[in-house]
PDB file of C-alpha atoms in Angstrom:
ATOM      1  CA  MET A 167      53.449 -72.331  10.525  1.00  0.00           C
ATOM      2  CA  PRO A 168      51.458 -69.846   9.126  1.00  0.00           C
ATOM      3  CA  ARG A 169      47.920 -70.161   7.283  1.00  0.00           C
ATOM      4  CA  PRO A 170      47.901 -70.126   3.817  1.00  0.00           C
ATOM      5  CA  ARG A 171      46.336 -67.146   1.730  1.00  0.00           C
ATOM      6  CA  LYS A 172      42.952 -67.260   0.674  1.00  0.00           C
ATOM      7  CA  TRP A 173      42.530 -66.757  -2.992  1.00  0.00           C
ATOM      8  CA  ARG A 174      40.673 -63.633  -3.764  1.00  0.00           C
ATOM      9  CA  ARG A 175      37.587 -63.715  -6.489  1.00  0.00           C
ATOM     10  CA  VAL A 176      38.160 -61.257  -9.041  1.00  0.00           C
ATOM     11  CA  CYS A 177      35.597 -60.577 -12.053  1.00  0.00           C
ATOM     12  CA  CYS A 178      38.493 -59.623 -14.692  1.00  0.00           C
ATOM     13  CA  LEU A 179      41.965 -58.049 -15.120  1.00  0.00           C
ATOM     14  CA  PRO A 180      41.932 -54.166 -15.544  1.00  0.00           C
ATOM     15  CA  ASP A 181      42.181 -53.096 -19.406  1.00  0.00           C
ATOM     16  CA  ASN A 182      44.820 -50.852 -18.435  1.00  0.00           C
ATOM     17  CA  THR A 183      47.960 -52.082 -15.988  1.00  0.00           C
ATOM     18  CA  ASP A 184      49.852 -48.247 -15.983  1.00  0.00           C
ATOM     19  CA  PHE A 185      48.825 -44.992 -14.798  1.00  0.00           C
ATOM     20  CA  GLY A 186      50.929 -41.833 -14.506  1.00  0.00           C
ATOM     21  CA  PRO A 187      51.623 -38.607 -15.018  1.00  0.00           C
ATOM     22  CA  LEU A 188      50.966 -37.308 -18.567  1.00  0.00           C
ATOM     23  CA  ASN A 189      54.702 -35.842 -18.304  1.00  0.00           C
ATOM     24  CA  SER A 190      56.208 -38.899 -17.733  1.00  0.00           C
ATOM     25  CA  ASN A 191      58.996 -40.305 -20.241  1.00  0.00           C
ATOM     26  CA  GLY A 192      58.720 -43.574 -18.714  1.00  0.00           C
ATOM     27  CA  GLU A 193      61.860 -44.157 -17.529  1.00  0.00           C
ATOM     28  CA  ASN A 194      60.833 -43.382 -13.987  1.00  0.00           C
ATOM     29  CA  LYS A 195      61.604 -46.059 -11.775  1.00  0.00           C
ATOM     30  CA  ASP A 196      59.966 -44.905  -8.668  1.00  0.00           C
ATOM     31  CA  PHE A 197      56.711 -46.603  -9.059  1.00  0.00           C
ATOM     32  CA  ILE A 198      54.063 -48.073  -7.121  1.00  0.00           C
ATOM     33  CA  ILE A 199      52.135 -51.885  -7.233  1.00  0.00           C
ATOM     34  CA  MET A 200      48.753 -52.044  -6.797  1.00  0.00           C
ATOM     35  CA  THR A 201      47.600 -55.610  -6.757  1.00  0.00           C
ATOM     36  CA  VAL A 202      44.983 -56.935  -8.641  1.00  0.00           C
ATOM     37  CA  ASP A 203      42.762 -57.868  -5.647  1.00  0.00           C
ATOM     38  CA  GLU A 204      43.313 -53.998  -4.292  1.00  0.00           C
ATOM     39  CA  TYR A 205      42.146 -52.801  -7.807  1.00  0.00           C
ATOM     40  CA  GLU A 206      39.022 -55.176  -7.423  1.00  0.00           C
ATOM     41  CA  THR A 207      37.854 -53.671  -4.179  1.00  0.00           C
ATOM     42  CA  ILE A 208      38.468 -50.190  -5.339  1.00  0.00           C
ATOM     43  CA  ARG A 209      36.406 -51.385  -8.534  1.00  0.00           C
ATOM     44  CA  LEU A 210      33.432 -52.986  -6.388  1.00  0.00           C
ATOM     45  CA  ILE A 211      33.009 -50.355  -3.556  1.00  0.00           C
ATOM     46  CA  ASP A 212      33.959 -46.848  -5.127  1.00  0.00           C
ATOM     47  CA  LEU A 213      32.718 -47.683  -8.899  1.00  0.00           C
ATOM     48  CA  GLU A 214      29.998 -50.344  -8.077  1.00  0.00           C
ATOM     49  CA  GLY A 215      29.087 -48.918  -4.993  1.00  0.00           C
ATOM     50  CA  LEU A 216      28.838 -52.408  -3.401  1.00  0.00           C
ATOM     51  CA  THR A 217      29.442 -51.941   0.842  1.00  0.00           C
ATOM     52  CA  GLN A 218      32.105 -53.737   2.409  1.00  0.00           C
ATOM     53  CA  GLU A 219      30.320 -56.697   3.333  1.00  0.00           C
ATOM     54  CA  GLU A 220      28.690 -56.841  -0.188  1.00  0.00           C
ATOM     55  CA  CYS A 221      32.111 -56.585  -1.660  1.00  0.00           C
ATOM     56  CA  SER A 222      33.712 -59.715   0.724  1.00  0.00           C
ATOM     57  CA  ILE A 223      31.064 -61.891  -0.461  1.00  0.00           C
ATOM     58  CA  GLN A 224      31.826 -61.286  -4.133  1.00  0.00           C
ATOM     59  CA  MET A 225      35.529 -61.727  -3.573  1.00  0.00           C
ATOM     60  CA  ASN A 226      35.223 -64.577  -1.160  1.00  0.00           C
ATOM     61  CA  ILE A 227      37.098 -63.363   1.561  1.00  0.00           C
ATOM     62  CA  ALA A 228      36.359 -61.720   5.176  1.00  0.00           C
ATOM     63  CA  ARG A 229      34.542 -58.188   5.601  1.00  0.00           C
ATOM     64  CA  THR A 230      38.186 -57.299   7.576  1.00  0.00           C
ATOM     65  CA  THR A 231      40.174 -58.577   4.804  1.00  0.00           C
ATOM     66  CA  VAL A 232      38.464 -56.535   2.373  1.00  0.00           C
ATOM     67  CA  GLN A 233      38.668 -53.215   4.656  1.00  0.00           C
ATOM     68  CA  ARG A 234      42.572 -53.299   4.970  1.00  0.00           C
ATOM     69  CA  ILE A 235      42.950 -54.201   1.423  1.00  0.00           C
ATOM     70  CA  TYR A 236      40.778 -51.304   0.415  1.00  0.00           C
ATOM     71  CA  ASN A 237      42.926 -49.426   3.118  1.00  0.00           C
ATOM     72  CA  GLU A 238      45.936 -50.067   1.353  1.00  0.00           C
ATOM     73  CA  ALA A 239      44.671 -49.393  -1.998  1.00  0.00           C
ATOM     74  CA  ARG A 240      43.380 -45.868  -1.058  1.00  0.00           C
ATOM     75  CA  ILE A 241      46.736 -45.200   0.080  1.00  0.00           C
ATOM     76  CA  LYS A 242      48.870 -45.961  -2.895  1.00  0.00           C
ATOM     77  CA  LEU A 243      45.842 -44.244  -5.078  1.00  0.00           C
ATOM     78  CA  ALA A 244      46.814 -41.101  -3.064  1.00  0.00           C
ATOM     79  CA  ASP A 245      50.319 -41.821  -3.455  1.00  0.00           C
ATOM     80  CA  SER A 246      50.091 -41.543  -7.010  1.00  0.00           C
ATOM     81  CA  LEU A 247      48.008 -38.525  -7.452  1.00  0.00           C
ATOM     82  CA  VAL A 248      49.617 -36.445  -4.826  1.00  0.00           C
ATOM     83  CA  ASN A 249      53.426 -37.499  -5.636  1.00  0.00           C
ATOM     84  CA  GLY A 250      53.202 -37.872  -9.235  1.00  0.00           C
ATOM     85  CA  ARG A 251      54.477 -41.410  -9.181  1.00  0.00           C
ATOM     86  CA  ILE A 252      53.255 -44.234 -11.574  1.00  0.00           C
ATOM     87  CA  LEU A 253      51.144 -46.406 -10.652  1.00  0.00           C
ATOM     88  CA  LYS A 254      51.359 -50.474 -12.259  1.00  0.00           C
ATOM     89  CA  ILE A 255      48.523 -52.927 -11.443  1.00  0.00           C
ATOM     90  CA  GLU A 256      49.921 -56.431 -10.994  1.00  0.00           C
ATOM     91  CA  GLY A 257      50.290 -59.555  -8.621  1.00  0.00           C
ATOM     92  CA  GLY A 258      48.194 -60.626  -5.857  1.00  0.00           C
ATOM     93  CA  ASP A 259      46.813 -63.624  -4.520  1.00  0.00           C
ATOM     94  CA  TYR A 260      43.554 -64.260  -6.626  1.00  0.00           C
ATOM     95  CA  GLU A 261      41.603 -66.073  -8.923  1.00  0.00           C
ATOM     96  CA  LEU A 262      39.282 -64.959 -11.979  1.00  0.00           C
ATOM     97  CA  CYS A 263      35.735 -65.376 -11.528  1.00  0.00           C
ATOM     98  CA  HIS A 264      33.349 -67.842 -13.762  1.00  0.00           C
ATOM     99  CA  GLY A 265      30.371 -65.420 -13.466  1.00  0.00           C
ATOM    100  CA  ALA A 266      28.416 -66.982 -11.617  1.00  0.00           C
ATOM    101  CA  GLY A 267      28.815 -64.916  -8.259  1.00  0.00           C
ATOM    102  CA  LYS A 268      25.944 -63.490  -6.249  1.00  0.00           C
ATOM    103  CA  TYR A 269      26.615 -60.098  -8.044  1.00  0.00           C
ATOM    104  CA  CYS A 270      27.721 -61.454 -11.357  1.00  0.00           C
ATOM    105  CA  GLY A 271      24.418 -61.027 -13.210  1.00  0.00           C
ATOM    106  CA  ARG A 272      23.420 -57.814 -11.541  1.00  0.00           C
ATOM    107  CA  GLY A 273      25.675 -55.916 -13.846  1.00  0.00           C
ATOM    108  CA  ARG A 274      28.513 -55.703 -10.743  1.00  0.00           C
ATOM    109  CA  CYS A 275      30.630 -58.320 -12.510  1.00  0.00           C
ATOM    110  CA  CYS A 276      32.842 -56.862 -15.494  1.00  0.00           C
ATOM    111  CA  ARG A 277      33.270 -59.999 -16.823  1.00  0.00           C
ATOM    112  CA  GLY A 278      29.812 -60.150 -18.600  1.00  0.00           C
ATOM    113  CA  ARG A 279      30.347 -56.578 -19.771  1.00  0.00           C
ATOM    114  CA  ARG A 280      33.597 -57.297 -21.807  1.00  0.00           C
ATOM    115  CA  GLU A 281      31.866 -60.585 -23.480  1.00  0.00           C
ATOM    116  CA  ASP A 282      29.226 -58.541 -24.307  1.00  0.00           C
ATOM    117  CA  ARG A 283      31.620 -55.689 -26.205  1.00  0.00           C
ATOM    118  CA  SER A 284      33.824 -57.850 -27.769  1.00  0.00           C
ATOM    119  CA  GLY A 285      31.673 -60.657 -28.284  1.00  0.00           C
ATOM    120  CA  LYS A 286      34.463 -63.108 -26.649  1.00  0.00           C
ATOM    121  CA  GLU A 287      35.513 -63.535 -23.215  1.00  0.00           C
ATOM    122  CA  GLY A 288      37.948 -60.722 -21.449  1.00  0.00           C
TER     123      GLY A 288
END
């Protein structure tokens, strides 16, 4: 029996979940699904500048798992950009953080930023 998948800690869900070419009429059924945890690795490593080790601590998973998720996410991003396919962010094995992680107080957790912007939890 396979080992159960570990839930990946994610700070918040993305504001926008559909991306693609501007000339798309939305009827294109040829789209790519990026999971929320793949989105989170891109956000933490590429946008926030965390190392894979720091990302693994934030997401509460092994560094090798972060590396695999990150590589899969980059392939999906490249496919969308190069081939003009619509990218949708949805699904995955994740849980939202509670703002108490190691990096949550250092500006890397978007949960606090959303609360500051809107006055409520995002």
